[in-house]
Amino acid sequence: MSRKMLIGGELSHQAEAEEHYDFDLFVIGAGSGGVRASRFSASHGAKVGICELPFDPISSEVIGGIGGTCVIRGCVPKKILVYGATFGPELQDARSFGWDVNEKVDFDWKKLLQKKTDEIVRLNGIYKRLLTNSGVKMYEGEGKIVGPHEVEVTQLDGTKVCYSAKHILIATGSRAVIPDIPGKELGITSDEALSLEEFPKRVVVLGGGYIAVEFASIWNGMGAKVDLCFRRELPLRGFDDEMRAVVSRNLEGRGITLHPTTNLTELIKTENGIKVITDHGEELLADAVLFATGRAPNSKRLNLKAVGVEVDKHGSVKVDNYSRTTVPSIWAVGDVTNRMNLTPVALMEGSYFANTVFGGEPTKPDYNYVPYAVFCIPPLSVVGLSEEEAVEKAKGDILVYTSSFNPMKNTISGRQEKTVMKLVVDGNTQKVIGASMCGPDAPEIMQGIAVALKCGATKQQFDSTVGIHPSAAEEFVTMRTISRKIEVGSKLKTNL
């Protein structure tokens, strides 16, 4: 029996007999990318094995779980907490809509956490069944590459078993980074934040990225006093500056205290809580201090250098356009490669790996027009280029359309919080090359906008589309007036 595979960049028939290897593919890491690659490779007829660390909500170098970060200690449990946090402000707003809500409304943190844990246990079981039903052989333990075609799995009892494979896929994801400051052991990462036994009434969050603003919103919505410290003038570096300013205003408007251009220098345990010292000499008291200061690839324990797999200075596995490492038989997908660290992107990379290696269809992942969201309250969602990126890459004029309005719901509740939408248009082609929105339901709306941008939609096509009324989404097809025009070669000006 022969199977078409990608060898040396060319498709050819497998020369060696299958008996030379235990598996056609062995995957280290059963997160989103690893599970997808395993299942799709098996569907192409490959014999697949996969190993994953034992399950626990809080990860470590020797703890993981089938389903990976997103399912167990990332996107899914976080979104459950976001839902829980949203009810706090919604209950306040409900009074204006005729609901007689008592002044004192109790929130049971432990009840929500138990529901969250029940859900991730359920999903962990579903992922196991998906692999089993696909014919993938699962092994519980820590995987390490000991040769171009050999993986060593350290089982839970400490015994080591080796398996040979024609191809090896690294899909080990990433882990939270803890800053090296005095008292760092008093802080927590997002792992622990999702499993705290007691609800923290006072929280200090260090960081300005997704995780920082999301957890600041979560705890604030549940009634905690939140201080958010970040090193830049605005949170969410890398996003559109105008939308960063909108998020910043919303966070403050909901009662979160922002500390821009601020870092933490020391944590001290006291009888009244954790004393947090900033680099400006401020002292804050907290029940919990969250470090949301980035993530690092899980590559240190894989023995990569010994087998010739190159990594960069951060430990990210170097791959080519097809996810192949510097060793032809070893591949990598997901956060461990540090390309675009999003769960749906890892799924894409895993799918395309399977197509390339076992499906006879070499396919490069396409990172253009990937939509993403920050689940702060209210959320921010974007697709395509920010205004800054568009100006930097422009070969012609850039046209910017914006809309800022008070959502209908807020006109009744009295909440002073505007929704902001934005379209970035290439002046030469009239194609919409960027879209962003901060406001209720932004991620749900942006998923549909992403399809339009992926298809190359023009501003005229947006304008000719009939809106749904009354909705916030209709604003995307009714923005007729140019907010500003940035001529090619000129400097960007925004009203921050």
Short mmCIF file of C-alpha atoms in Angstrom, two decimals:
data_model
loop_
_atom_site.label_atom_id
_atom_site.label_comp_id
_atom_site.label_asym_id
_atom_site.label_seq_id
_atom_site.Cartn_x
_atom_site.Cartn_y
_atom_site.Cartn_z
CA MET A 1 0.00 0.00 0.00
CA SER A 2 1.37 3.45 -0.87
CA ARG A 3 0.30 6.83 0.48
CA LYS A 4 0.94 10.19 -1.12
CA MET A 5 2.95 12.47 1.16
CA LEU A 6 4.89 15.70 0.91
CA ILE A 7 8.59 14.80 0.89
CA GLY A 8 11.23 17.45 0.33
CA GLY A 9 8.55 19.89 -0.85
CA GLU A 10 7.32 17.50 -3.56
CA LEU A 11 4.52 14.99 -3.51
CA SER A 12 5.71 11.44 -3.98
CA HIS A 13 4.75 7.90 -3.08
CA GLN A 14 5.97 6.63 0.26
CA ALA A 15 8.95 4.41 -0.49
CA GLU A 16 9.32 2.67 2.84
CA ALA A 17 6.96 -0.01 4.02
CA GLU A 18 4.56 1.17 6.74
CA GLU A 19 5.95 -1.43 9.15
CA HIS A 20 9.13 0.64 9.49
CA TYR A 21 7.24 3.04 11.74
CA ASP A 22 4.74 2.62 14.55
CA PHE A 23 2.77 5.58 13.20
CA ASP A 24 2.49 7.69 10.09
CA LEU A 25 2.11 10.67 12.42
CA PHE A 26 2.79 11.21 16.10
CA VAL A 27 1.54 14.46 17.65
CA ILE A 28 2.88 16.00 20.85
CA GLY A 29 0.12 18.12 22.35
CA ALA A 30 -3.64 17.59 22.20
CA GLY A 31 -4.83 21.19 22.14
CA SER A 32 -6.86 22.77 19.36
CA GLY A 33 -4.16 22.51 16.67
CA GLY A 34 -2.94 19.04 17.65
CA VAL A 35 -6.40 17.50 17.85
CA ARG A 36 -7.44 19.03 14.51
CA ALA A 37 -4.26 17.85 12.77
CA SER A 38 -4.65 14.35 14.25
CA ARG A 39 -8.28 13.92 13.25
CA PHE A 40 -7.85 15.31 9.74
CA SER A 41 -4.69 13.26 9.13
CA ALA A 42 -6.53 10.13 10.26
CA SER A 43 -9.38 10.99 7.88
CA HIS A 44 -6.81 10.89 5.05
CA GLY A 45 -5.91 7.34 6.06
CA ALA A 46 -2.89 8.03 8.29
CA LYS A 47 -2.17 5.97 11.38
CA VAL A 48 -1.96 8.59 14.15
CA GLY A 49 -0.79 8.66 17.76
CA ILE A 50 -1.00 11.62 20.11
CA CYS A 51 0.25 12.31 23.64
CA GLU A 52 -0.90 14.88 26.16
CA LEU A 53 -0.13 15.71 29.78
CA PRO A 54 -2.68 14.76 32.48
CA PHE A 55 -5.71 17.02 32.93
CA ASP A 56 -6.04 19.80 35.49
CA PRO A 57 -7.57 23.30 35.25
CA ILE A 58 -4.23 24.84 36.27
CA SER A 59 -1.31 23.98 33.99
CA SER A 60 2.37 23.41 34.68
CA GLU A 61 5.29 21.83 32.85
CA VAL A 62 3.80 18.42 33.66
CA ILE A 63 0.07 19.25 33.70
CA GLY A 64 -2.10 19.89 30.66
CA GLY A 65 -5.15 18.01 29.41
CA ILE A 66 -6.78 17.02 26.14
CA GLY A 67 -8.45 20.11 24.72
CA GLY A 68 -5.51 22.36 25.52
CA THR A 69 -5.36 25.92 26.78
CA CYS A 70 -8.41 27.26 24.93
CA VAL A 71 -10.82 24.63 26.19
CA ILE A 72 -9.44 24.05 29.70
CA ARG A 73 -7.89 27.31 30.88
CA GLY A 74 -8.35 29.88 28.14
CA CYS A 75 -11.01 31.09 25.72
CA VAL A 76 -13.89 28.87 26.83
CA PRO A 77 -13.77 29.25 30.63
CA LYS A 78 -12.90 32.94 30.23
CA LYS A 79 -15.97 33.51 28.04
CA ILE A 80 -18.12 31.78 30.66
CA LEU A 81 -16.83 34.24 33.26
CA VAL A 82 -17.41 37.14 30.84
CA TYR A 83 -21.04 36.05 30.53
CA GLY A 84 -21.27 35.92 34.32
CA ALA A 85 -19.72 39.38 34.70
CA THR A 86 -22.04 40.92 32.11
CA PHE A 87 -25.09 40.21 34.27
CA GLY A 88 -23.92 42.70 36.94
CA PRO A 89 -24.26 45.84 34.78
CA GLU A 90 -27.24 44.34 32.93
CA LEU A 91 -29.13 44.03 36.21
CA GLN A 92 -28.47 47.69 36.87
CA ASP A 93 -29.75 48.62 33.42
CA ALA A 94 -32.80 46.38 33.82
CA ARG A 95 -34.40 48.82 36.28
CA SER A 96 -34.83 51.35 33.48
CA PHE A 97 -36.71 48.73 31.48
CA GLY A 98 -39.30 48.18 34.20
CA TRP A 99 -37.70 45.33 36.12
CA ASP A 100 -37.95 45.66 39.90
CA VAL A 101 -34.49 44.51 40.94
CA ASN A 102 -33.60 44.60 44.62
CA GLU A 103 -30.79 46.95 45.60
CA LYS A 104 -28.82 44.04 47.06
CA VAL A 105 -28.11 41.33 44.51
CA ASP A 106 -25.85 38.52 45.65
CA PHE A 107 -23.20 36.97 43.42
CA ASP A 108 -21.98 33.42 44.13
CA TRP A 109 -18.45 33.10 42.70
CA LYS A 110 -18.07 29.47 43.76
CA LYS A 111 -21.27 28.46 42.02
CA LEU A 112 -20.14 30.00 38.74
CA LEU A 113 -16.70 28.40 39.06
CA GLN A 114 -18.26 24.98 39.58
CA LYS A 115 -20.40 25.45 36.48
CA LYS A 116 -17.27 26.49 34.57
CA THR A 117 -15.36 23.43 35.77
CA ASP A 118 -18.27 21.12 34.88
CA GLU A 119 -18.24 22.54 31.36
CA ILE A 120 -14.50 22.13 30.75
CA VAL A 121 -14.64 18.56 32.10
CA ARG A 122 -17.47 17.88 29.65
CA LEU A 123 -15.48 19.40 26.77
CA ASN A 124 -12.37 17.43 27.78
CA GLY A 125 -14.46 14.27 27.40
CA ILE A 126 -15.81 15.40 24.02
CA TYR A 127 -12.28 15.97 22.69
CA LYS A 128 -11.27 12.49 23.85
CA ARG A 129 -14.24 10.98 22.03
CA LEU A 130 -13.44 12.97 18.88
CA LEU A 131 -9.96 11.46 18.83
CA THR A 132 -11.18 7.95 19.62
CA ASN A 133 -13.90 8.10 16.96
CA SER A 134 -11.30 9.24 14.44
CA GLY A 135 -9.13 6.23 15.19
CA VAL A 136 -6.35 8.25 16.85
CA LYS A 137 -4.39 6.40 19.54
CA MET A 138 -4.05 8.52 22.73
CA TYR A 139 -1.25 8.37 25.28
CA GLU A 140 -1.21 10.24 28.59
CA GLY A 141 2.24 11.54 29.49
CA GLU A 142 4.98 13.95 28.50
CA GLY A 143 6.33 13.69 24.97
CA LYS A 144 9.91 14.42 23.98
CA ILE A 145 11.55 14.12 20.55
CA VAL A 146 14.60 11.85 20.66
CA GLY A 147 15.19 11.51 16.92
CA PRO A 148 13.87 12.70 13.55
CA HIS A 149 11.36 9.85 13.63
CA GLU A 150 11.14 8.98 17.32
CA VAL A 151 9.13 10.28 20.30
CA GLU A 152 9.70 9.26 23.90
CA VAL A 153 6.63 9.40 26.15
CA THR A 154 7.13 9.52 29.92
CA GLN A 155 4.04 7.88 31.34
CA LEU A 156 2.35 8.80 34.62
CA ASP A 157 4.22 6.07 36.53
CA GLY A 158 7.56 7.41 35.27
CA THR A 159 8.22 4.68 32.73
CA LYS A 160 9.39 5.76 29.28
CA VAL A 161 8.09 4.31 26.03
CA CYS A 162 9.37 5.17 22.55
CA TYR A 163 7.30 5.34 19.38
CA SER A 164 8.54 5.77 15.82
CA ALA A 165 6.71 7.88 13.26
CA LYS A 166 7.17 8.91 9.66
CA HIS A 167 6.17 12.44 10.70
CA ILE A 168 6.16 14.20 14.07
CA LEU A 169 3.99 17.24 14.82
CA ILE A 170 4.73 19.65 17.68
CA ALA A 171 1.54 21.27 19.00
CA THR A 172 2.43 22.08 22.61
CA GLY A 173 1.06 25.63 22.80
CA SER A 174 2.28 28.26 25.22
CA ARG A 175 2.27 29.20 28.90
CA ALA A 176 1.88 32.43 30.85
CA VAL A 177 5.03 34.40 31.67
CA ILE A 178 5.61 35.69 35.22
CA PRO A 179 7.67 38.89 35.60
CA ASP A 180 10.79 38.59 37.70
CA ILE A 181 10.06 41.01 40.54
CA PRO A 182 10.35 40.64 44.35
CA GLY A 183 7.25 38.89 45.69
CA LYS A 184 6.28 37.43 42.33
CA GLU A 185 5.15 34.23 44.09
CA LEU A 186 2.23 36.25 45.50
CA GLY A 187 0.87 36.90 42.00
CA ILE A 188 -1.21 34.64 39.77
CA THR A 189 -1.61 34.00 36.05
CA SER A 190 -4.78 33.52 34.03
CA ASP A 191 -4.67 29.80 34.91
CA GLU A 192 -5.17 30.46 38.61
CA ALA A 193 -7.51 33.40 37.95
CA LEU A 194 -9.99 30.97 36.41
CA SER A 195 -9.92 28.75 39.50
CA LEU A 196 -9.60 31.04 42.53
CA GLU A 197 -11.31 29.55 45.58
CA GLU A 198 -12.43 32.93 46.90
CA PHE A 199 -13.67 35.91 44.94
CA PRO A 200 -11.10 38.74 45.12
CA LYS A 201 -12.75 42.02 46.13
CA ARG A 202 -9.64 44.06 45.28
CA VAL A 203 -7.57 43.20 42.21
CA VAL A 204 -4.47 44.64 40.58
CA VAL A 205 -3.90 43.54 36.99
CA LEU A 206 -0.51 44.02 35.32
CA GLY A 207 -0.62 44.05 31.53
CA GLY A 208 -2.26 45.79 28.62
CA GLY A 209 -3.15 42.93 26.29
CA TYR A 210 -6.21 40.74 25.71
CA ILE A 211 -5.99 38.83 28.97
CA ALA A 212 -5.41 41.90 31.12
CA VAL A 213 -8.39 43.93 29.89
CA GLU A 214 -10.66 40.88 29.79
CA PHE A 215 -10.01 39.90 33.40
CA ALA A 216 -10.22 43.53 34.50
CA SER A 217 -13.70 43.61 32.94
CA ILE A 218 -14.67 40.27 34.45
CA TRP A 219 -13.79 41.17 38.03
CA ASN A 220 -15.17 44.70 37.68
CA GLY A 221 -18.49 43.36 36.39
CA MET A 222 -18.71 41.05 39.37
CA GLY A 223 -18.23 43.92 41.81
CA ALA A 224 -14.49 43.96 42.54
CA LYS A 225 -12.36 47.09 42.78
CA VAL A 226 -9.90 46.80 39.86
CA ASP A 227 -6.65 48.64 39.14
CA LEU A 228 -5.20 48.02 35.68
CA CYS A 229 -1.50 48.83 35.24
CA PHE A 230 0.16 48.83 31.81
CA ARG A 231 3.38 50.17 30.33
CA ARG A 232 1.99 52.14 27.38
CA GLU A 233 -0.23 55.20 27.15
CA LEU A 234 -3.14 52.99 26.07
CA PRO A 235 -3.93 49.27 26.48
CA LEU A 236 -4.02 46.78 23.58
CA ARG A 237 -0.79 47.62 21.79
CA GLY A 238 -0.95 46.61 18.12
CA PHE A 239 -4.65 47.39 17.75
CA ASP A 240 -6.06 50.44 15.98
CA ASP A 241 -5.17 53.47 18.13
CA GLU A 242 -8.62 55.01 17.88
CA MET A 243 -10.24 51.78 19.07
CA ARG A 244 -7.68 51.45 21.88
CA ALA A 245 -8.79 54.85 23.13
CA VAL A 246 -12.44 53.74 22.99
CA VAL A 247 -11.70 50.63 25.05
CA SER A 248 -9.76 52.73 27.54
CA ARG A 249 -12.68 55.15 27.98
CA ASN A 250 -15.11 52.25 28.42
CA LEU A 251 -12.95 50.57 31.06
CA GLU A 252 -12.75 53.81 33.03
CA GLY A 253 -16.44 54.52 32.48
CA ARG A 254 -17.31 51.21 34.12
CA GLY A 255 -15.22 51.99 37.18
CA ILE A 256 -11.82 50.40 36.46
CA THR A 257 -8.89 52.55 37.59
CA LEU A 258 -6.28 52.79 34.83
CA HIS A 259 -2.58 53.30 35.51
CA PRO A 260 -0.91 53.98 32.13
CA THR A 261 2.90 54.00 31.75
CA THR A 262 3.07 51.98 34.96
CA ASN A 263 4.91 48.83 35.94
CA LEU A 264 5.00 46.86 39.19
CA THR A 265 8.25 46.67 41.14
CA GLU A 266 7.38 44.61 44.22
CA LEU A 267 4.62 42.61 45.92
CA ILE A 268 4.56 42.40 49.72
CA LYS A 269 2.33 40.18 51.84
CA THR A 270 0.56 42.06 54.66
CA GLU A 271 -2.26 41.37 57.11
CA ASN A 272 -4.58 43.48 54.97
CA GLY A 273 -3.74 41.82 51.67
CA ILE A 274 -1.00 42.12 49.06
CA LYS A 275 0.76 45.47 48.98
CA VAL A 276 1.59 46.35 45.39
CA ILE A 277 4.39 48.86 44.72
CA THR A 278 4.52 50.58 41.32
CA ASP A 279 7.48 52.19 39.60
CA HIS A 280 5.86 55.57 40.34
CA GLY A 281 5.96 54.90 44.07
CA GLU A 282 2.23 54.21 44.35
CA GLU A 283 1.02 51.64 46.87
CA LEU A 284 -2.07 49.58 46.09
CA LEU A 285 -3.73 46.91 48.24
CA ALA A 286 -5.14 43.80 46.61
CA ASP A 287 -6.58 40.39 47.37
CA ALA A 288 -5.20 39.12 44.05
CA VAL A 289 -2.54 40.35 41.63
CA LEU A 290 -2.84 39.05 38.08
CA PHE A 291 0.23 38.93 35.86
CA ALA A 292 -1.03 39.21 32.27
CA THR A 293 2.38 40.00 30.80
CA GLY A 294 2.53 37.68 27.83
CA ARG A 295 3.03 34.01 27.05
CA ALA A 296 6.00 31.88 26.01
CA PRO A 297 6.08 28.78 23.76
CA ASN A 298 6.09 25.37 25.44
CA SER A 299 9.28 24.16 23.77
CA LYS A 300 11.97 23.88 26.47
CA ARG A 301 11.34 20.26 27.44
CA LEU A 302 10.99 18.85 23.91
CA ASN A 303 14.73 18.20 23.32
CA LEU A 304 14.57 20.20 20.10
CA LYS A 305 18.15 21.41 19.94
CA ALA A 306 19.48 17.85 20.24
CA VAL A 307 17.53 16.71 17.18
CA GLY A 308 18.26 19.83 15.10
CA VAL A 309 14.94 21.68 15.32
CA GLU A 310 15.68 25.41 15.39
CA VAL A 311 13.90 27.85 17.70
CA ASP A 312 14.17 31.64 17.96
CA LYS A 313 15.37 33.58 21.02
CA HIS A 314 11.92 33.31 22.61
CA GLY A 315 11.73 29.54 22.14
CA SER A 316 9.30 29.68 19.22
CA VAL A 317 9.72 26.80 16.79
CA LYS A 318 10.86 28.03 13.38
CA VAL A 319 8.74 26.74 10.50
CA ASP A 320 8.35 27.37 6.78
CA ASN A 321 5.15 28.37 4.99
CA TYR A 322 3.83 24.82 5.29
CA SER A 323 4.54 24.49 9.06
CA ARG A 324 7.65 22.37 8.51
CA THR A 325 10.60 22.80 10.89
CA THR A 326 14.29 22.67 10.04
CA VAL A 327 14.08 18.87 10.34
CA PRO A 328 12.10 17.59 7.31
CA SER A 329 10.13 14.97 9.25
CA ILE A 330 9.15 17.31 12.10
CA TRP A 331 6.39 19.92 11.85
CA ALA A 332 4.79 22.44 14.23
CA VAL A 333 1.49 24.33 14.49
CA GLY A 334 -0.20 26.68 16.93
CA ASP A 335 1.16 28.98 19.62
CA VAL A 336 4.45 27.09 19.88
CA THR A 337 5.37 28.66 16.52
CA ASN A 338 4.30 32.17 17.60
CA ARG A 339 2.87 33.12 14.22
CA MET A 340 -0.67 34.29 15.00
CA ASN A 341 -1.66 32.98 18.41
CA LEU A 342 -5.37 32.39 18.09
CA THR A 343 -7.30 29.14 18.48
CA PRO A 344 -9.03 29.32 15.06
CA VAL A 345 -5.61 29.95 13.48
CA ALA A 346 -4.20 26.83 15.16
CA LEU A 347 -7.19 24.93 13.76
CA MET A 348 -6.43 26.28 10.28
CA GLU A 349 -2.74 25.36 10.59
CA GLY A 350 -3.63 21.87 11.80
CA SER A 351 -6.07 21.35 8.92
CA TYR A 352 -3.63 22.58 6.31
CA PHE A 353 -0.82 20.45 7.75
CA ALA A 354 -3.00 17.36 7.28
CA ASN A 355 -3.88 18.42 3.73
CA THR A 356 -0.22 19.02 2.93
CA VAL A 357 1.31 15.88 4.39
CA PHE A 358 -1.45 13.29 3.99
CA GLY A 359 -4.09 14.79 1.72
CA GLY A 360 -1.97 15.36 -1.36
CA GLU A 361 -2.85 19.08 -1.36
CA PRO A 362 0.06 21.24 -0.14
CA THR A 363 -1.64 24.23 1.48
CA LYS A 364 -0.14 27.33 3.08
CA PRO A 365 -2.04 28.90 5.99
CA ASP A 366 -3.53 32.25 4.99
CA TYR A 367 -3.21 34.89 7.71
CA ASN A 368 -4.97 37.65 5.78
CA TYR A 369 -8.30 38.91 7.12
CA VAL A 370 -8.31 36.77 10.24
CA PRO A 371 -10.94 38.28 12.57
CA TYR A 372 -10.37 38.40 16.30
CA ALA A 373 -11.97 39.81 19.41
CA VAL A 374 -11.12 41.13 22.85
CA PHE A 375 -13.87 40.08 25.25
CA CYS A 376 -13.73 43.11 27.47
CA ILE A 377 -17.11 44.61 28.42
CA PRO A 378 -18.27 45.81 25.93
CA PRO A 379 -16.11 43.81 23.50
CA LEU A 380 -13.79 44.96 20.73
CA SER A 381 -13.56 43.05 17.46
CA VAL A 382 -11.50 43.69 14.32
CA VAL A 383 -10.58 42.24 10.96
CA GLY A 384 -8.00 43.34 8.42
CA LEU A 385 -5.72 46.34 8.78
CA SER A 386 -5.81 48.98 11.47
CA GLU A 387 -5.70 52.58 10.28
CA GLU A 388 -2.02 52.76 11.24
CA GLU A 389 -1.17 49.57 9.34
CA ALA A 390 -3.10 50.72 6.28
CA VAL A 391 -1.24 54.04 6.15
CA GLU A 392 2.10 52.29 6.59
CA LYS A 393 1.41 49.85 3.74
CA ALA A 394 -0.51 52.24 1.50
CA LYS A 395 0.35 52.73 -2.15
CA GLY A 396 -2.40 55.29 -2.44
CA ASP A 397 -4.77 57.37 -0.33
CA ILE A 398 -6.56 55.79 2.64
CA LEU A 399 -10.20 56.67 3.35
CA VAL A 400 -11.52 56.26 6.89
CA TYR A 401 -15.21 56.04 7.77
CA THR A 402 -16.30 56.11 11.41
CA SER A 403 -19.55 56.03 13.32
CA SER A 404 -20.00 56.75 17.02
CA PHE A 405 -23.46 56.47 18.52
CA ASN A 406 -25.38 55.64 21.66
CA PRO A 407 -26.95 52.19 21.24
CA MET A 408 -30.72 52.12 21.56
CA LYS A 409 -30.48 50.05 24.72
CA ASN A 410 -28.33 52.73 26.36
CA THR A 411 -30.77 55.51 25.49
CA ILE A 412 -33.29 53.79 27.77
CA SER A 413 -30.94 52.64 30.52
CA GLY A 414 -29.05 55.92 30.61
CA ARG A 415 -25.66 54.21 30.37
CA GLN A 416 -23.16 56.68 28.91
CA GLU A 417 -21.23 54.36 26.62
CA LYS A 418 -21.00 54.78 22.89
CA THR A 419 -20.55 52.09 20.27
CA VAL A 420 -17.81 52.94 17.77
CA MET A 421 -17.42 51.43 14.29
CA LYS A 422 -14.77 51.99 11.66
CA LEU A 423 -14.04 51.06 8.06
CA VAL A 424 -10.64 51.55 6.42
CA VAL A 425 -10.78 51.78 2.61
CA ASP A 426 -8.08 51.67 -0.07
CA GLY A 427 -8.62 54.86 -2.07
CA ASN A 428 -7.31 53.33 -5.31
CA THR A 429 -9.36 50.13 -5.37
CA GLN A 430 -12.21 51.16 -3.05
CA LYS A 431 -11.76 47.80 -1.29
CA VAL A 432 -12.54 47.71 2.42
CA ILE A 433 -9.22 46.57 3.93
CA GLY A 434 -10.01 46.98 7.63
CA ALA A 435 -13.02 46.99 9.93
CA SER A 436 -13.36 47.38 13.68
CA MET A 437 -16.09 47.75 16.25
CA CYS A 438 -16.26 48.30 19.98
CA GLY A 439 -19.70 47.73 21.43
CA PRO A 440 -22.22 45.03 22.35
CA ASP A 441 -22.17 41.96 20.07
CA ALA A 442 -19.09 43.21 18.18
CA PRO A 443 -17.57 39.70 17.71
CA GLU A 444 -20.84 38.29 16.36
CA ILE A 445 -21.10 41.13 13.86
CA MET A 446 -17.44 41.10 12.87
CA GLN A 447 -17.51 37.42 11.90
CA GLY A 448 -19.86 38.30 9.05
CA ILE A 449 -17.87 41.38 8.07
CA ALA A 450 -14.77 39.15 7.84
CA VAL A 451 -16.41 37.11 5.08
CA ALA A 452 -17.00 40.28 3.06
CA LEU A 453 -13.39 41.44 3.43
CA LYS A 454 -12.06 37.99 2.59
CA CYS A 455 -14.08 38.14 -0.62
CA GLY A 456 -12.63 41.56 -1.50
CA ALA A 457 -15.76 43.63 -0.93
CA THR A 458 -15.66 47.29 -1.95
CA LYS A 459 -17.11 50.26 -0.12
CA GLN A 460 -19.74 50.56 -2.85
CA GLN A 461 -20.84 46.98 -2.15
CA PHE A 462 -21.14 47.79 1.54
CA ASP A 463 -23.17 50.88 0.64
CA SER A 464 -25.50 48.92 -1.67
CA THR A 465 -26.28 46.35 1.01
CA VAL A 466 -29.61 46.79 2.80
CA GLY A 467 -29.26 47.01 6.57
CA ILE A 468 -31.22 45.23 9.29
CA HIS A 469 -33.23 47.77 11.29
CA PRO A 470 -33.09 48.51 14.12
CA SER A 471 -29.64 47.08 14.76
CA ALA A 472 -26.15 48.31 15.47
CA ALA A 473 -24.81 46.21 12.59
CA GLU A 474 -26.63 48.30 9.99
CA GLU A 475 -24.20 51.14 10.67
CA PHE A 476 -21.58 49.22 8.69
CA VAL A 477 -23.66 49.67 5.52
CA THR A 478 -24.81 53.23 6.15
CA MET A 479 -21.51 55.07 6.70
CA ARG A 480 -21.51 57.43 3.72
CA THR A 481 -19.36 60.35 4.87
CA ILE A 482 -15.57 60.13 4.91
CA SER A 483 -14.28 60.92 8.41
CA ARG A 484 -10.78 61.58 7.14
CA LYS A 485 -8.58 61.02 4.13
CA ILE A 486 -4.91 60.21 4.60
CA GLU A 487 -3.00 61.02 1.46
CA VAL A 488 -0.19 58.70 0.50
CA GLY A 489 3.05 59.78 2.14
CA SER A 490 1.36 61.97 4.76
CA LYS A 491 1.44 61.38 8.51
CA LEU A 492 -1.50 59.86 10.31
CA LYS A 493 -3.69 62.07 12.49
CA THR A 494 -6.36 60.69 14.80
CA ASN A 495 -8.57 62.29 17.41
CA LEU A 496 -7.50 60.35 20.49
#
